[in-house]
Short mmCIF file of C-alpha atoms in Angstrom, two decimals:
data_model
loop_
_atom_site.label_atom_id
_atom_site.label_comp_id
_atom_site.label_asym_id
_atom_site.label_seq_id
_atom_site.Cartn_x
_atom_site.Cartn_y
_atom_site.Cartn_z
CA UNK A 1 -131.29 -81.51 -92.83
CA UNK A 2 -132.35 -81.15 -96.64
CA UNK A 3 -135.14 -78.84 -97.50
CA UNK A 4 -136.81 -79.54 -101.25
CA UNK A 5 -137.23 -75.66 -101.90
CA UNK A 6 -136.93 -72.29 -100.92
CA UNK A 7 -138.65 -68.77 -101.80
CA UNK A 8 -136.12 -66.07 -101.07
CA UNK A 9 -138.67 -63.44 -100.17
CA UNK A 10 -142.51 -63.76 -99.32
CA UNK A 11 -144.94 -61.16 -98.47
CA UNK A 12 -147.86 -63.46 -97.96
CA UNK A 13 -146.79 -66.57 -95.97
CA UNK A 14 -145.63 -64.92 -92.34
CA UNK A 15 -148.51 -62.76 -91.70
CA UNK A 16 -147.70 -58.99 -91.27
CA UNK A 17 -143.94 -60.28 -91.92
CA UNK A 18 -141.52 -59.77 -94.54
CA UNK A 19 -140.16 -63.76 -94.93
CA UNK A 20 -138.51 -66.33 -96.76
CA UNK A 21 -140.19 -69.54 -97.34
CA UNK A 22 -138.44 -73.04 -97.16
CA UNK A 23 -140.22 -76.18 -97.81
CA UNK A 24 -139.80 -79.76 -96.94
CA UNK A 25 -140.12 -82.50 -98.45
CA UNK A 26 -142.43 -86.21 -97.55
CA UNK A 27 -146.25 -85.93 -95.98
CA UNK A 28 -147.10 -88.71 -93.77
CA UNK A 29 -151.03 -87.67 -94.97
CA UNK A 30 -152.31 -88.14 -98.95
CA UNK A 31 -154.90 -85.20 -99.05
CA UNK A 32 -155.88 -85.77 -103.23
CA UNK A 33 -156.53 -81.73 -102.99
CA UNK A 34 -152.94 -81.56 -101.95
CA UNK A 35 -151.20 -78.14 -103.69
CA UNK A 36 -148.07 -80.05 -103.48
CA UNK A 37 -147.41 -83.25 -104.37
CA UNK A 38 -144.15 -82.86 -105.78
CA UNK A 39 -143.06 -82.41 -102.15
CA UNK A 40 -145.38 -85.26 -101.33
CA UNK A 41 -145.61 -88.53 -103.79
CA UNK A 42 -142.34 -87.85 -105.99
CA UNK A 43 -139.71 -86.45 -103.41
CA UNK A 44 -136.92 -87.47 -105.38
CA UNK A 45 -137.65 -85.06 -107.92
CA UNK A 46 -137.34 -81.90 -105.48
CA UNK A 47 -134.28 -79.62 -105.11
CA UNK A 48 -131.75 -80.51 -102.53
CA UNK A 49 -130.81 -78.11 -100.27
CA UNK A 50 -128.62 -78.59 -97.22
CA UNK A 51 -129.30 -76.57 -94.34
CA UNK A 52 -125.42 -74.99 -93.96
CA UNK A 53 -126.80 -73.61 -97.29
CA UNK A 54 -130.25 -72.03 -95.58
CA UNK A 55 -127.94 -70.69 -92.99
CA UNK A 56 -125.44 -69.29 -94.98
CA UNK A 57 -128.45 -67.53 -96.84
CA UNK A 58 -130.13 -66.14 -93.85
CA UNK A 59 -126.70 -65.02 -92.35
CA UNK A 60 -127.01 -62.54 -95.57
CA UNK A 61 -130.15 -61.32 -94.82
CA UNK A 62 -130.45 -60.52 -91.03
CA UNK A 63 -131.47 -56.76 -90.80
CA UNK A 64 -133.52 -57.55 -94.51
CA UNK A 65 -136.24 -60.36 -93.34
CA UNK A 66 -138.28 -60.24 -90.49
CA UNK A 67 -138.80 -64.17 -89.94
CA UNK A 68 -138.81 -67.45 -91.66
CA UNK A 69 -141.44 -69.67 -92.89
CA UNK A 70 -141.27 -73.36 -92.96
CA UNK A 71 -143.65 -75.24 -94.69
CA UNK A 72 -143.75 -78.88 -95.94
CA UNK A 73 -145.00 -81.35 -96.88
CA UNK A 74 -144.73 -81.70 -93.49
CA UNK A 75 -142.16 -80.20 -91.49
CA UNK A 76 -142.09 -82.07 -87.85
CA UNK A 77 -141.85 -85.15 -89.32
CA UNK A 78 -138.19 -84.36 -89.21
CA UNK A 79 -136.50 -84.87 -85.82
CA UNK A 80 -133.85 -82.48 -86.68
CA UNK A 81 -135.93 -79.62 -87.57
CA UNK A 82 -135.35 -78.28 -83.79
CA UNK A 83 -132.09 -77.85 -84.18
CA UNK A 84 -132.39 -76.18 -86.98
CA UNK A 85 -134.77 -73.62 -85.64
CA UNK A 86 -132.67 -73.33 -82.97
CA UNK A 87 -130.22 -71.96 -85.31
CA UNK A 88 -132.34 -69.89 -87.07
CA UNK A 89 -133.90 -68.51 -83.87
CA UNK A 90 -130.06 -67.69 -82.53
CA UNK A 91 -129.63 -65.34 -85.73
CA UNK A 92 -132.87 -63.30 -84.81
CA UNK A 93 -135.26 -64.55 -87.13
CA UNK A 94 -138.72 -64.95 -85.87
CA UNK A 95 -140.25 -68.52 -86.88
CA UNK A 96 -143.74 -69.68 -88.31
CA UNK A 97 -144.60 -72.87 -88.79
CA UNK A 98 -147.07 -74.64 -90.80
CA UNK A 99 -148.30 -78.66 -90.09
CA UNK A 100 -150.77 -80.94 -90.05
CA UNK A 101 -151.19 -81.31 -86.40
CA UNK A 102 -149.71 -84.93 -86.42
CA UNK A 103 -146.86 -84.19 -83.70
CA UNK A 104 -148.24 -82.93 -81.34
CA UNK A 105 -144.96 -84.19 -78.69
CA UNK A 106 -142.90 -82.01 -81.45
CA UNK A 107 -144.92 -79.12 -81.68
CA UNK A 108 -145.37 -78.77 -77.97
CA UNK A 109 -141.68 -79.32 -77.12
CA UNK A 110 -141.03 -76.44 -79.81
CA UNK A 111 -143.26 -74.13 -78.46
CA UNK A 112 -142.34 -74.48 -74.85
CA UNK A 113 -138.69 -73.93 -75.70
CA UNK A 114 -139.88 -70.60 -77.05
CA UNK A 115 -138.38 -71.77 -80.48
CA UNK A 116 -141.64 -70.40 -82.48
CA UNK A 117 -143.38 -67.08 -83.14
CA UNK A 118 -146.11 -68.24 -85.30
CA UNK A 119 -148.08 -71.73 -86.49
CA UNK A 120 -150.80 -72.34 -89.08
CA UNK A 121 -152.55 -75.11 -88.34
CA UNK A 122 -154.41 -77.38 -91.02
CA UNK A 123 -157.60 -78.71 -90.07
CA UNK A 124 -158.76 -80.82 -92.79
CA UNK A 125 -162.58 -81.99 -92.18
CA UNK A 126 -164.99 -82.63 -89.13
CA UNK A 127 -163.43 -85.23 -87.10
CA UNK A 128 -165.78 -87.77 -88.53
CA UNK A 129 -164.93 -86.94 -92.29
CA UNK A 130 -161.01 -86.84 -91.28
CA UNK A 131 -159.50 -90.33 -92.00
CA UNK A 132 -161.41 -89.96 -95.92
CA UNK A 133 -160.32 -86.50 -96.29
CA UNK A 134 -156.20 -87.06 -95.43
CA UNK A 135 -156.53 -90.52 -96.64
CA UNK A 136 -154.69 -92.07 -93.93
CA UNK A 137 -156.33 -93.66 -90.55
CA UNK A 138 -155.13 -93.01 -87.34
CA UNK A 139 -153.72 -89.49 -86.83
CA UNK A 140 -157.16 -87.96 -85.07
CA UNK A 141 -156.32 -88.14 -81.82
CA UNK A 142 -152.69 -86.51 -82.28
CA UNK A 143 -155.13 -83.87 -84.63
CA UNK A 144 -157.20 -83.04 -81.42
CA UNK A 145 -153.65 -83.18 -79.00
CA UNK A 146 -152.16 -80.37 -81.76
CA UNK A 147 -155.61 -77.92 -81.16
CA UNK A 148 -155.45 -78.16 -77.56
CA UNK A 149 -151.89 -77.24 -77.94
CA UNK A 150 -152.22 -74.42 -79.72
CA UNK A 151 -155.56 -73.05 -77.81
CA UNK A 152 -153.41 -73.62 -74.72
CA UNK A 153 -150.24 -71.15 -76.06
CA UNK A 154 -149.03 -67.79 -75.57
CA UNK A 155 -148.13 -67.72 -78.70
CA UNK A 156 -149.84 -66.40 -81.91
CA UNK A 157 -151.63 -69.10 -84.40
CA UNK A 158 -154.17 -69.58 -86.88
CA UNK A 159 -156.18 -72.80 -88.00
CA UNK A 160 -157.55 -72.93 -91.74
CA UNK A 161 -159.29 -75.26 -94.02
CA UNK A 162 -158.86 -75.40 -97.44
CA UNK A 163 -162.25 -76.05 -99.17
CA UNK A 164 -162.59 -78.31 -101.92
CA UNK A 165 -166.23 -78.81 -103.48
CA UNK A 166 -165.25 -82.82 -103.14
CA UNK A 167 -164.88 -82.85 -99.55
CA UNK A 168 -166.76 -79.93 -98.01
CA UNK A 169 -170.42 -79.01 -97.94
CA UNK A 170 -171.30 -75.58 -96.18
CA UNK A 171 -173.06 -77.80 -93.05
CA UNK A 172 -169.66 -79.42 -91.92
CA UNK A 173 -168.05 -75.91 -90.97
CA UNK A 174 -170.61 -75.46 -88.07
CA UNK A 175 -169.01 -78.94 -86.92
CA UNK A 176 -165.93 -77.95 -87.19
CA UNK A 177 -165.99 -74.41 -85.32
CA UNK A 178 -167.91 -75.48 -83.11
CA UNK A 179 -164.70 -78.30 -82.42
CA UNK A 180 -162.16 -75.33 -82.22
CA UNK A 181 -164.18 -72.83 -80.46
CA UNK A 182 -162.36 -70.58 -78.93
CA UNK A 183 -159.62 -70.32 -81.42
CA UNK A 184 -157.62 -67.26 -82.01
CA UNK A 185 -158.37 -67.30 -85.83
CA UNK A 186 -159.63 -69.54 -88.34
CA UNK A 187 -159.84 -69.78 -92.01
CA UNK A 188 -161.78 -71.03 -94.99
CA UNK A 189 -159.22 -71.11 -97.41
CA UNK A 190 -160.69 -71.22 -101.20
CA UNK A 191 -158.77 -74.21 -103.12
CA UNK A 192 -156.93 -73.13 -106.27
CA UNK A 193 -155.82 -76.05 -108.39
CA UNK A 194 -152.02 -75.35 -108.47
CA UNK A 195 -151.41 -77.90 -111.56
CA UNK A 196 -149.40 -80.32 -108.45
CA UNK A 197 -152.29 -82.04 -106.72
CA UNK A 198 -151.97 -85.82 -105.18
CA UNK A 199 -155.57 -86.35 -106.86
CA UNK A 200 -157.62 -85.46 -109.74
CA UNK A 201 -161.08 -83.70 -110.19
CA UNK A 202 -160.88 -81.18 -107.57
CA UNK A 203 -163.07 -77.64 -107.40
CA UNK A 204 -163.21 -74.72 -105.37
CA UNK A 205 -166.55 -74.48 -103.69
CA UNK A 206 -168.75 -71.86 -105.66
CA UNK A 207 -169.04 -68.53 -104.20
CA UNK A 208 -172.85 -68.55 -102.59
CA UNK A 209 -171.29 -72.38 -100.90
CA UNK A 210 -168.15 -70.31 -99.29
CA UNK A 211 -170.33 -67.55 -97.88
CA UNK A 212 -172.71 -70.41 -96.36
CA UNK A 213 -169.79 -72.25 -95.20
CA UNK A 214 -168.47 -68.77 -93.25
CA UNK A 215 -171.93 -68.24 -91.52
CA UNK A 216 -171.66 -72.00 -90.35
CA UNK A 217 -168.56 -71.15 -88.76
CA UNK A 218 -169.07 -67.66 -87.88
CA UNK A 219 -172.02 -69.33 -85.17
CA UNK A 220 -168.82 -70.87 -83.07
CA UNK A 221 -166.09 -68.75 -84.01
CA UNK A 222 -167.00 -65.14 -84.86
CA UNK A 223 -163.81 -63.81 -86.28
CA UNK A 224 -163.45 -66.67 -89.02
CA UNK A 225 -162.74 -65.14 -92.43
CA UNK A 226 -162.44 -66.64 -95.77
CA UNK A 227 -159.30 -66.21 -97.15
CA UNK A 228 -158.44 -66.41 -101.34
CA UNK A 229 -160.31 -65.09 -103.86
CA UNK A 230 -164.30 -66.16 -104.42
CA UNK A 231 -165.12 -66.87 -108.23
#
């Protein structure tokens, strides 16, 4: 398996964890407020690295890092991801998982194998603002198979929305808590523009908007939180 990036050490992306990140590459969704795109649109201009070469890193630091992080683009598209985590899971590592909710058959099969610690689970719009928002058609239903999934688990998870001023408007956040009520956690994620977005024209949602858009979701879901930094 080739991965298009890794971040040797990460204090922030494998909560309470101390982590390395890796990254791969392709999306099968075109979110415009998409923080990577180089992972996404222009694959061919990522790194290349092999997977012996992950292992051979993480065989250096067993005893240093707590866990692994794999992000994407989006990771299950890859059939051969298992295996890998397999292999990561056999050196002691504990696993997180970010994705877009659009296996669930891969997710599932990962979690009842006991293969991950840890997912973070995008949730993009209300269900009836999805197909605009990941500008693809199609993928709701495996959205709604991936929640139930996770609400379902043992095992530890988070869903979280990234807010972007062109897609969001404080009233859609009662919609969608009140969809994944229930949920361990869940949060409002304030967009930064990362200077690699799919689209153009995108804003963070002004400060008075996020607080609105917490009480929304704070009527379904309690413990929500907004996570990033309000302007």
């Amino acid at each position: 398996m080739i991965f298009g990036g890794l971040r040797k050490l990460t204090l922030l992306d494998f909560p309470t964890k101390t982590a390395c990140t890796l990254f791969t590459k392709g999306c099968n969704y075109r979110c415009p407020f998409c923080h990577n795109a180089s992972l996404v649109t222009h694959t061919e201009d990522a790194e290349q690295i092999d997977s012996a070469e992950v292992i051979a890193f993480l065989k250096k630091r067993i005893g240093v890092l707590d866990g692994v992080a794999i992000t994407g683009g989006e990771p299950l598209m890859y059939n051969e991801l298992y295996d890998f985590i397999k292999e990561v899971k056999s050196l002691g590592f504990l696993v997180k998982l970010d994705t877009n909710g659009s296996f669930p058959d891969r997710l599932k099969r990962l979690i009842d194998d006991g293969l991950l610690n840890y997912v973070a689970m995008d949730i993009k719009n209300s269900r009836e603002l999805y197909d605009v928002t990941i500008g693809v058609t199609g993928m709701l239903a495996k959205v709604e198979q991936s929640i139930e999934i996770l609400k379902n688990s043992s095992i530890d998870y988070e869903f979280r929305t990234t807010v972007v001023n062109e897609f969001h408007d404080p009233s859609v956040f009662a919609d969608i808590a009140q969809w994944l009520q229930g949920a361990k956690h869940y949060y409002l994620q304030v967009f930064t523009d990362s200077g690699d977005l799919i689209g153009k024209g995108m804003h963070a949602m002004s400060k008075d908007d996020m607080l609105l858009s917490l009480n929304n979701a704070k009527k379904y879901i309690p413990q929500a939180e907004i996570r990033g930094d309000m302007k």
